Short mmCIF file of C-alpha atoms and ligand atoms in Angstrom, two decimals:
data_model
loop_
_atom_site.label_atom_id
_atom_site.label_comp_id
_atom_site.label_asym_id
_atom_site.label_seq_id
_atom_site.Cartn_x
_atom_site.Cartn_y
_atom_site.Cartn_z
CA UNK A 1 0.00 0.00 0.00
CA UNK A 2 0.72 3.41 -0.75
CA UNK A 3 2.43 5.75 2.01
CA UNK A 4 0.67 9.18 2.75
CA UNK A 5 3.70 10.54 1.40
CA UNK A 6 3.30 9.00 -1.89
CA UNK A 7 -0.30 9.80 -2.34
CA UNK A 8 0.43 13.41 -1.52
CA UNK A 9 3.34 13.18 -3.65
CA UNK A 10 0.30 12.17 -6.21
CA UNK A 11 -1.87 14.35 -5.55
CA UNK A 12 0.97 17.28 -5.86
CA UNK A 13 1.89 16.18 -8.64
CA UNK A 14 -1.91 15.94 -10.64
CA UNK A 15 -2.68 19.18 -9.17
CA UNK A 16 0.52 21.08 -10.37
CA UNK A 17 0.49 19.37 -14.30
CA UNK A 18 -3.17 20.35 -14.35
CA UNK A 19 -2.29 23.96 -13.67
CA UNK A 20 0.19 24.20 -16.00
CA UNK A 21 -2.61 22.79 -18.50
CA UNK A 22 -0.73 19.77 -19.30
CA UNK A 23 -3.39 17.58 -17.92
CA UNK A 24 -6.53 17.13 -20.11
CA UNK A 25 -9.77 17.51 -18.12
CA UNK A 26 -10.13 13.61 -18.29
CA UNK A 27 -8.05 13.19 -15.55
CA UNK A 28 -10.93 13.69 -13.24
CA UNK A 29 -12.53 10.41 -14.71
CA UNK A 30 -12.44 7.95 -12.57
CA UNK A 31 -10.77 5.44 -14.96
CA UNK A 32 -8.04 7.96 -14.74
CA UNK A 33 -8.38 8.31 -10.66
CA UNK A 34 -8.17 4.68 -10.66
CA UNK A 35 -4.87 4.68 -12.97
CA UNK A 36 -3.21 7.05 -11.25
CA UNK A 37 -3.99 5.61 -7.76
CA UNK A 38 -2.64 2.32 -8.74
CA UNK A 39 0.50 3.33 -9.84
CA UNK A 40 0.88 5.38 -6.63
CA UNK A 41 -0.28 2.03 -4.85
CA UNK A 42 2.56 0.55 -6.19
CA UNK A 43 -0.23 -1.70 -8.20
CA UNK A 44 2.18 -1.76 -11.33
CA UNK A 45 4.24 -4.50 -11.68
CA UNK A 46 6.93 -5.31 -14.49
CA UNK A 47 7.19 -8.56 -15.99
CA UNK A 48 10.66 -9.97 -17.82
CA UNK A 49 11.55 -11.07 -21.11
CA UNK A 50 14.66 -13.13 -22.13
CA UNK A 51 16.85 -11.74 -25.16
CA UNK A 52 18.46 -14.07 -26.42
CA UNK A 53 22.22 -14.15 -28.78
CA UNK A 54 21.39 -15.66 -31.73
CA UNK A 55 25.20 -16.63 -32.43
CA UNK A 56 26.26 -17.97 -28.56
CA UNK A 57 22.40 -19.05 -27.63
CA UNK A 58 23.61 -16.75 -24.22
CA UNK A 59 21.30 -14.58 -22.32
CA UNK A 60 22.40 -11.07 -23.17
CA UNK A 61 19.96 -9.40 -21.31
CA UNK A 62 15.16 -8.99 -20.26
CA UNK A 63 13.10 -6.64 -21.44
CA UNK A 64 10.68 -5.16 -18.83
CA UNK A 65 7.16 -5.21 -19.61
CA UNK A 66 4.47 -3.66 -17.65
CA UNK A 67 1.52 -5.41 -15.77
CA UNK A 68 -1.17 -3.23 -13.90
CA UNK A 69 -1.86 -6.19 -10.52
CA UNK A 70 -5.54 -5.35 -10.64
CA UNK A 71 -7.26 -6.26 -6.85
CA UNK A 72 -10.15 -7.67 -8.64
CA UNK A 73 -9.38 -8.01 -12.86
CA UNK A 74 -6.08 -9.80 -11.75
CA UNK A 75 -2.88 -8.70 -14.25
CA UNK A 76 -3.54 -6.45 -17.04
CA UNK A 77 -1.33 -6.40 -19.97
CA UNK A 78 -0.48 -2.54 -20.77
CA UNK A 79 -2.93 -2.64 -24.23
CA UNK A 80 -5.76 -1.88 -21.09
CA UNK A 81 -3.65 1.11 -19.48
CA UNK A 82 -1.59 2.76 -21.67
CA UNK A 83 -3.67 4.17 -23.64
CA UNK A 84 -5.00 5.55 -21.13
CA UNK A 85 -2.32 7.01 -19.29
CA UNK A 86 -0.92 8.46 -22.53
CA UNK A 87 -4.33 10.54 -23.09
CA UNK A 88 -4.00 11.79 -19.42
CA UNK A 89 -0.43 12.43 -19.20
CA UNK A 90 0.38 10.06 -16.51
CA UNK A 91 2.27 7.80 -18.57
CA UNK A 92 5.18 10.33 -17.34
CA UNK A 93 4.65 9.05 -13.83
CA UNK A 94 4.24 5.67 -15.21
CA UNK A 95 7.36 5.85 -17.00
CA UNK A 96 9.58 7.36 -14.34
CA UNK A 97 8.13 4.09 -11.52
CA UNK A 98 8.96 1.33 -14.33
CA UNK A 99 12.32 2.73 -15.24
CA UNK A 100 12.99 3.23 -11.27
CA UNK A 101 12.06 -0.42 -10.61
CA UNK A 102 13.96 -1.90 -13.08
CA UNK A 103 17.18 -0.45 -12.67
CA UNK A 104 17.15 -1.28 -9.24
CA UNK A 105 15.35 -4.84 -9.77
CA UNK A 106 17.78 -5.74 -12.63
CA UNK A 107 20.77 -4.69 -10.38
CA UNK A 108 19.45 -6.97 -7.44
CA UNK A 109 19.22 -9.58 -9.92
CA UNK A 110 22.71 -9.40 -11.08
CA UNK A 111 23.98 -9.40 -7.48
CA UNK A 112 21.90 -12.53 -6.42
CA UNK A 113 22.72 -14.67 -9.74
CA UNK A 114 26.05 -13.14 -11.07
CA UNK A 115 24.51 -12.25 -14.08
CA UNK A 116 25.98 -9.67 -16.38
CA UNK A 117 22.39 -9.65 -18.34
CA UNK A 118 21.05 -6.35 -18.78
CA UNK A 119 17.78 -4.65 -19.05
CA UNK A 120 15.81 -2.65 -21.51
CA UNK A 121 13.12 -0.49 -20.99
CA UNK A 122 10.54 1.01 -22.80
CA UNK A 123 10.50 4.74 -23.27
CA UNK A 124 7.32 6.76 -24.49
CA UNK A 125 7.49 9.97 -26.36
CA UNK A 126 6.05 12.04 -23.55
CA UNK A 127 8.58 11.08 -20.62
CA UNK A 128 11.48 11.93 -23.69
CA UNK A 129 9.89 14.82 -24.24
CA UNK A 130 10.54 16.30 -20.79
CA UNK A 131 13.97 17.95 -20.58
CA UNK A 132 14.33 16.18 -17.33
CA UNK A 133 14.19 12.82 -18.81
CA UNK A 134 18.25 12.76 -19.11
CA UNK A 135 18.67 13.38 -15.24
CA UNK A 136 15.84 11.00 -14.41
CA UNK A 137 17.95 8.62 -16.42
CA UNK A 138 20.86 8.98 -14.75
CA UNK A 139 19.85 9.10 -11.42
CA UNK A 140 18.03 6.32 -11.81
CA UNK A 141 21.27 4.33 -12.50
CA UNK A 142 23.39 5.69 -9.88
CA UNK A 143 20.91 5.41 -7.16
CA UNK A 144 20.17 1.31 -8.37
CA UNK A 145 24.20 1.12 -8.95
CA UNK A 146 22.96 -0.21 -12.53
CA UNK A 147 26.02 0.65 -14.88
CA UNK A 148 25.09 2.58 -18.12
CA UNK A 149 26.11 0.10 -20.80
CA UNK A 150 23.12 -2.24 -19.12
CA UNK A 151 20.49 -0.20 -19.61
CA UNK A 152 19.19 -0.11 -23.12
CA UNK A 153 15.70 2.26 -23.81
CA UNK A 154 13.20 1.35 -26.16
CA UNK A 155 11.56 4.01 -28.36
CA UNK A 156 9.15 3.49 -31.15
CA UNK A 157 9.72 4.65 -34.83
CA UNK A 158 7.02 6.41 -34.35
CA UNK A 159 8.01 8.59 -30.78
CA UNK A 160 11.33 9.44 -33.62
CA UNK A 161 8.99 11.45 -35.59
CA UNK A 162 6.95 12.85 -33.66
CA UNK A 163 9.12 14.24 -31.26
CA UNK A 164 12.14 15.24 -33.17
CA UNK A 165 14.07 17.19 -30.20
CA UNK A 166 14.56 14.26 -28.29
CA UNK A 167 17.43 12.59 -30.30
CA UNK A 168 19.30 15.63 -28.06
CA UNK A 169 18.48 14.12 -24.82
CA UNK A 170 19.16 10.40 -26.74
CA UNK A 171 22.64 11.62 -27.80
CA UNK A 172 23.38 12.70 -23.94
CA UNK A 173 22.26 9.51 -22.60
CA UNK A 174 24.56 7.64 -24.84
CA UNK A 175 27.55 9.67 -24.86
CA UNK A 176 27.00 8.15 -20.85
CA UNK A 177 26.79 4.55 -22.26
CA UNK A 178 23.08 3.98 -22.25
CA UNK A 179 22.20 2.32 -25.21
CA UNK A 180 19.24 3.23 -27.71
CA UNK A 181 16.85 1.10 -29.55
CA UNK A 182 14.18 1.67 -32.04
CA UNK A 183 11.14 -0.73 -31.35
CA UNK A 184 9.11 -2.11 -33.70
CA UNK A 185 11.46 -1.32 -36.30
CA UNK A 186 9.43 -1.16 -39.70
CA UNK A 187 6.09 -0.10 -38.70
CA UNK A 188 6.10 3.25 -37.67
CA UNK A 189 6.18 6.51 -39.63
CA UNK A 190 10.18 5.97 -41.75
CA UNK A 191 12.78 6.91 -40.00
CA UNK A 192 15.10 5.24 -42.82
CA UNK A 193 15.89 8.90 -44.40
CA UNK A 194 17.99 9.83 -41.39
CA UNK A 195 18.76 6.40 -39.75
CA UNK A 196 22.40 7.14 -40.26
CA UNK A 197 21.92 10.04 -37.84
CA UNK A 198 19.56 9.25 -35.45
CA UNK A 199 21.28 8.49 -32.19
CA UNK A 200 20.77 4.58 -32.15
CA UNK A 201 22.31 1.14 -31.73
CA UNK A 202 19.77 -1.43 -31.78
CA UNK A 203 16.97 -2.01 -34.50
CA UNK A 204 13.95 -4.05 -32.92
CA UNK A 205 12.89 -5.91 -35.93
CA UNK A 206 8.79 -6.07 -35.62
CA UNK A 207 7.07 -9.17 -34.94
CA UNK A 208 4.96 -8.73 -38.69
CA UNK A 209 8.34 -8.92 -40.41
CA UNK A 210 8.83 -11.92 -38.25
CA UNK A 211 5.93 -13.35 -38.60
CA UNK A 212 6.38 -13.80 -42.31
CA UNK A 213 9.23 -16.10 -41.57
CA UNK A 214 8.20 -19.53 -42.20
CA UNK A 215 9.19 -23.22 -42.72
CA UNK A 216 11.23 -23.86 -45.58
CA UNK A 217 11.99 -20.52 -47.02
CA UNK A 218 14.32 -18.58 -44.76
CA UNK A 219 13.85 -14.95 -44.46
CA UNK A 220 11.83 -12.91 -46.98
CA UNK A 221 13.61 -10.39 -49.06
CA UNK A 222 12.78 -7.49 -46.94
CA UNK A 223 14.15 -8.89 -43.68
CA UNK A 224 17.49 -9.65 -45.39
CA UNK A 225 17.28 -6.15 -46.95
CA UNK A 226 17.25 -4.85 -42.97
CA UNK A 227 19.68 -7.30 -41.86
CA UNK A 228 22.02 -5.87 -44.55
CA UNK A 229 21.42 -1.86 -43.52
CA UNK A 230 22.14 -2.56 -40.24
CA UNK A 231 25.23 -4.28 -40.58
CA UNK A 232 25.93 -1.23 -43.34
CA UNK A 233 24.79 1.17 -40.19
CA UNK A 234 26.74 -1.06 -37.52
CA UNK A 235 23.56 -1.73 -36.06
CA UNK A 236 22.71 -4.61 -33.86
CA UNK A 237 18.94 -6.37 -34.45
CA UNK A 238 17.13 -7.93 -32.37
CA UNK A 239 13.75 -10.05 -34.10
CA UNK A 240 10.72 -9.64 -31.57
CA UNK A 241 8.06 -11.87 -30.99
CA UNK A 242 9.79 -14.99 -32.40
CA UNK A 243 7.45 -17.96 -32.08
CA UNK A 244 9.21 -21.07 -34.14
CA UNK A 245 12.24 -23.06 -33.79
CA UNK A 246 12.37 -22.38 -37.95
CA UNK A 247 12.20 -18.54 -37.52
CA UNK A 248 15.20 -18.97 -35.01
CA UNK A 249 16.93 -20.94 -37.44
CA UNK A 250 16.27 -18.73 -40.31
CA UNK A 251 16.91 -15.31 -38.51
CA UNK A 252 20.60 -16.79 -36.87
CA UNK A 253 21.33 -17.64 -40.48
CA UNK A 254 20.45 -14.80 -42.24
CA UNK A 255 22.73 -13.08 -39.43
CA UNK A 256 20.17 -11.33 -36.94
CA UNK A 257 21.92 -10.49 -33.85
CA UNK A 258 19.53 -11.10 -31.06
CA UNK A 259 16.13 -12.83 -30.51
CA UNK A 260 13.02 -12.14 -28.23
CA UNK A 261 10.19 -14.17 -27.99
CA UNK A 262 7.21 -16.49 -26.92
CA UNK A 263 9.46 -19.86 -28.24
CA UNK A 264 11.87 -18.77 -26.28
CA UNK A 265 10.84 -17.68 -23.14
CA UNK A 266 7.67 -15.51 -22.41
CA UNK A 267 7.41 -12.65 -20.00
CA UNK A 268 8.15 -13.83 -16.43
CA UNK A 269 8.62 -12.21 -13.09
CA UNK A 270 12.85 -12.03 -12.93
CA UNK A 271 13.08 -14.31 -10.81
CA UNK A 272 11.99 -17.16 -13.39
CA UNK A 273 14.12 -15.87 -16.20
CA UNK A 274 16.16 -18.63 -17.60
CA UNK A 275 19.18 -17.88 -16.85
CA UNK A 276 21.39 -19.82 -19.03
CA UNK A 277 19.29 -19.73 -21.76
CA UNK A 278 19.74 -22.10 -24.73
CA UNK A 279 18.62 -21.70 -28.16
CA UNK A 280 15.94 -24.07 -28.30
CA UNK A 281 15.93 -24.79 -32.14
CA UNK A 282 14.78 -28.39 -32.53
CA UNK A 283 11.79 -28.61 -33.83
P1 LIG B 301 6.93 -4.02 -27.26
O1 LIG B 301 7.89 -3.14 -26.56
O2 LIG B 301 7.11 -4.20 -28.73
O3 LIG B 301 7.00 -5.40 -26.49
C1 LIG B 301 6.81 -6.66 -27.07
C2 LIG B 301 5.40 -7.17 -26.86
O4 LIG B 301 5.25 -8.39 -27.58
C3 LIG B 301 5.07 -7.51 -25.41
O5 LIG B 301 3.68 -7.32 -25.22
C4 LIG B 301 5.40 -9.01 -25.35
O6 LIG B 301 4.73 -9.68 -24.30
C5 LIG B 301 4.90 -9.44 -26.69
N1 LIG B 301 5.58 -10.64 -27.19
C6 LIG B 301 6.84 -11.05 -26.97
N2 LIG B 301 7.11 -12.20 -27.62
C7 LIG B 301 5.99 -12.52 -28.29
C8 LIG B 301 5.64 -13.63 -29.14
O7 LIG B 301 6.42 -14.52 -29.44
N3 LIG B 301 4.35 -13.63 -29.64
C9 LIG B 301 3.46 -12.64 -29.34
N4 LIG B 301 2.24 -12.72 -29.86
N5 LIG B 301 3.77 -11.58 -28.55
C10 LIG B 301 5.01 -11.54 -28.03
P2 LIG B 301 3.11 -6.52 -23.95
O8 LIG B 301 3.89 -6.89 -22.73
O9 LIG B 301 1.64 -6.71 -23.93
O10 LIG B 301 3.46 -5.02 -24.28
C11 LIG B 301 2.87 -4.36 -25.38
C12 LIG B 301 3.50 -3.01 -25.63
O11 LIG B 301 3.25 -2.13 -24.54
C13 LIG B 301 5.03 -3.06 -25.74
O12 LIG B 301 5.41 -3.50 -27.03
C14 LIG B 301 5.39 -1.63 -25.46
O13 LIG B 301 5.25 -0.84 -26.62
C15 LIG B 301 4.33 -1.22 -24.46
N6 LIG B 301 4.90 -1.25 -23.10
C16 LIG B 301 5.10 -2.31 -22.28
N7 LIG B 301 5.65 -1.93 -21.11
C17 LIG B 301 5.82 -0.58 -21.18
C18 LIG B 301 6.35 0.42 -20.29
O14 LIG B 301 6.82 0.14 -19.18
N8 LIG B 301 6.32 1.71 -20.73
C19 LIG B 301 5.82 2.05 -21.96
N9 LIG B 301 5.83 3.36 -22.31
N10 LIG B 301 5.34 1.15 -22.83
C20 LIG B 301 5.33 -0.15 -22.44
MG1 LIG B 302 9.84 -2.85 -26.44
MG1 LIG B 303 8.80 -3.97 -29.75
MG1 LIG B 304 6.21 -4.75 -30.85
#
C-alpha cells in the first residue's frame, strides 16, 4: 500500500500538471483516478523477457514489460492502461516508476545470480519529451548502482517522428553509455531517411516482419534487406516476438543479432528468467 507521502506526492503532482494545463480535463474520470492511484499504490508490476544471442544461444539481457496487478481483474497487460495514461499524461509518472524499478530490480538480480544480463526499458514519447528525462535517467542508474552500458531504452519509430528534439536528450544519454533502440522497427512513420543520424544502436525488428518467416523458405527479401542496412549502419537487431524453432533458425542464419520471444521464453517475473538460456531450435 501506498504511504501518505506518496499519495500526496500524487496528488501534488496531478494538481501542479493540471495547472500548467498539461493535464486534459479527463483526468478527473475515474478510470483515470483509478490509474493514477494504482501506480501510486505501487499496483504496477513489471514482468521480464529473455533476449536471447542468436550466435552464442547466451542470455544477453530482459526486457521489462508492464503489468497493472488489478485487486479484482487480476494482471492487465499494458494494451488496457496505456492508452490511457498516454491521453492523461500520466504515462510520465508511469514511466519514471517502471524505469525506477527496473534499474534497481535488474541490479538486485545481477547481485543474487552473477549475471551480467542487462535490461531494456521502454521509453514513451512524452517522458522523452521532458527535458528532465536525461537526469531522471541517470539518477536512476546511480541510485540502483545499474552501470550505463546495461540499460538499453526502447523508443518506437514512431516517438522518432513525432518528437524530433529528443534525439538531443538520446545523444546525452549515450555519450553516458546507455544504449538506444528503435522498437518495432518497420512499422512506424520511416525513420530510414535519417537512420544514419539518429542516435541509435539497436533495431527491434517487428514481430509482422517476423511473422512472415516460415518453414522452408528462410527470411523474406525485406528482412534480409534490414539485416544488410544494419550491418551497413553497424547496427545490432534484435527479431521480436519470435514464435518457431524455424524462424530462429532462419533469422541466426540470415545473421540477426539477437532474438526475443514467446518460443523462447515468455514474460516472467525475474526471478523465473532462464538464466542460461539455450537456443531451443529443434523442432
Ligand atoms: P513491445 O515493446 O514491442 O513489447 C513486445 C510485446 O510483444 C510484449 O507485449 C510481449 O509480451 C509481446 N511478445 C513477446 N514475444 C511474443 C511472441 O512470441 N508472440 C506474441 N504474440 N507476442 C510476443 P506486452 O507486454 O503486452 O506489451 C505491449 C507493448 O506495450 C510493448 O510492445 C510496449 O510498446 C508497451 N509497453 C510495455 N511496457 C511498457 C512500459 O513500461 N512503458 C511504456 N511506455 N510502454 C510499455
Ligand atoms: Mg519494447
Ligand atoms: Mg517492440
Ligand atoms: Mg512490438
Amino acid at each position: 500500500a501506498a504511504t501518505w507521502r506518496q499519495r500526496a506526492d500524487a496528488d501534488l503532482y496531478a494538481a501542479k500538471r493540471r495547472r500548467r494545463g498539461l493535464l486534459p480535463a479527463s483526468l478527473d474520470t475515474p478510470e483515470a483516478e483509478e490509474l493514477l492511484r494504482a501506480i501510486t499504490d505501487g499496483e504496477l508490476v513489471l514482468r521480464y523477457q529473455p533476449v536471447v544471442d542468436l550466435g552464442t544461444g547466451a542470455l544477453t539481457g530482459v526486457e521489462a514489460l508492464v503489468r497493472w496487478q488489478h485487486p479484482e481483474r487480476g494482471l492487465l497487460p499494458p494494451s488496457t492502461f496505456l492508452p490511457l495514461a498516454e491521453a492523461t499524461g500520466v504515462v510520465d509518472l508511469l514511466g519514471a516508476r517502471v524505469l525506477r524499478a527496473a534499474c534497481h530490480e535488474v541490479r538486485e538480480w545481477q547481485r543474487r545470480t552473477g549475471t551480467t544480463a542487462g535490461v531494456a526499458v521502454n521509453v514513451s514519447g512524452a517522458e522523452l519529451a521532458s527535458p528532465a528525462y536525461p537526469g531522471r535517467v541517470l539518477r536512476a542508474l546511480a541510485d540502483s548502482g545499474l552501470s550505463a552500458s546495461d540499460l538499453v531504452l526502447e523508443v518506437t519509430e514512431t516517438a522518432f517522428a513525432e518528437a524530433p528534439t529528443m534525439t538531443a536528450s538520446l545523444a546525452a544519454l549515450r555519450a553516458a553509455g546507455v544504449r538506444v533502440a528503435v522498437d518495432d522497427f518497420g512499422t512506424g512513420w520511416s525513420t530510414l531517411s535519417r537512420l544514419d543520424q539518429l542516435p541509435v544502436d539497436v533495431l527491434k525488428l517487428d514481430k509482422s516482419f517476423v511473422d512472415r518467416v516460415v518453414p522452408g523458405e528462410g527470411c523474406t527479401p525485406v528482412v534480409d534487406a534490414v539485416l544488410a542496412m544494419a550491418r551497413a549502419l553497424d547496427l545490432e537487431v534484435t527479431a521480436e516476438g519470435v514464435e518457431t524453432a524455424e524462424q530462429v533458425c532462419a533469422l541466426r542464419d540470415a545473421g540477426c543479432d539477437a532474438a526475443q520471444g514467446y518460443h523462447l521464453q515468455r514474460p516472467v517475473p525475474l526471478e523465473d528468467v532462464e538464466l542460461s538460456a539455450r537456443l531451443r531450435t529443434a523442432a
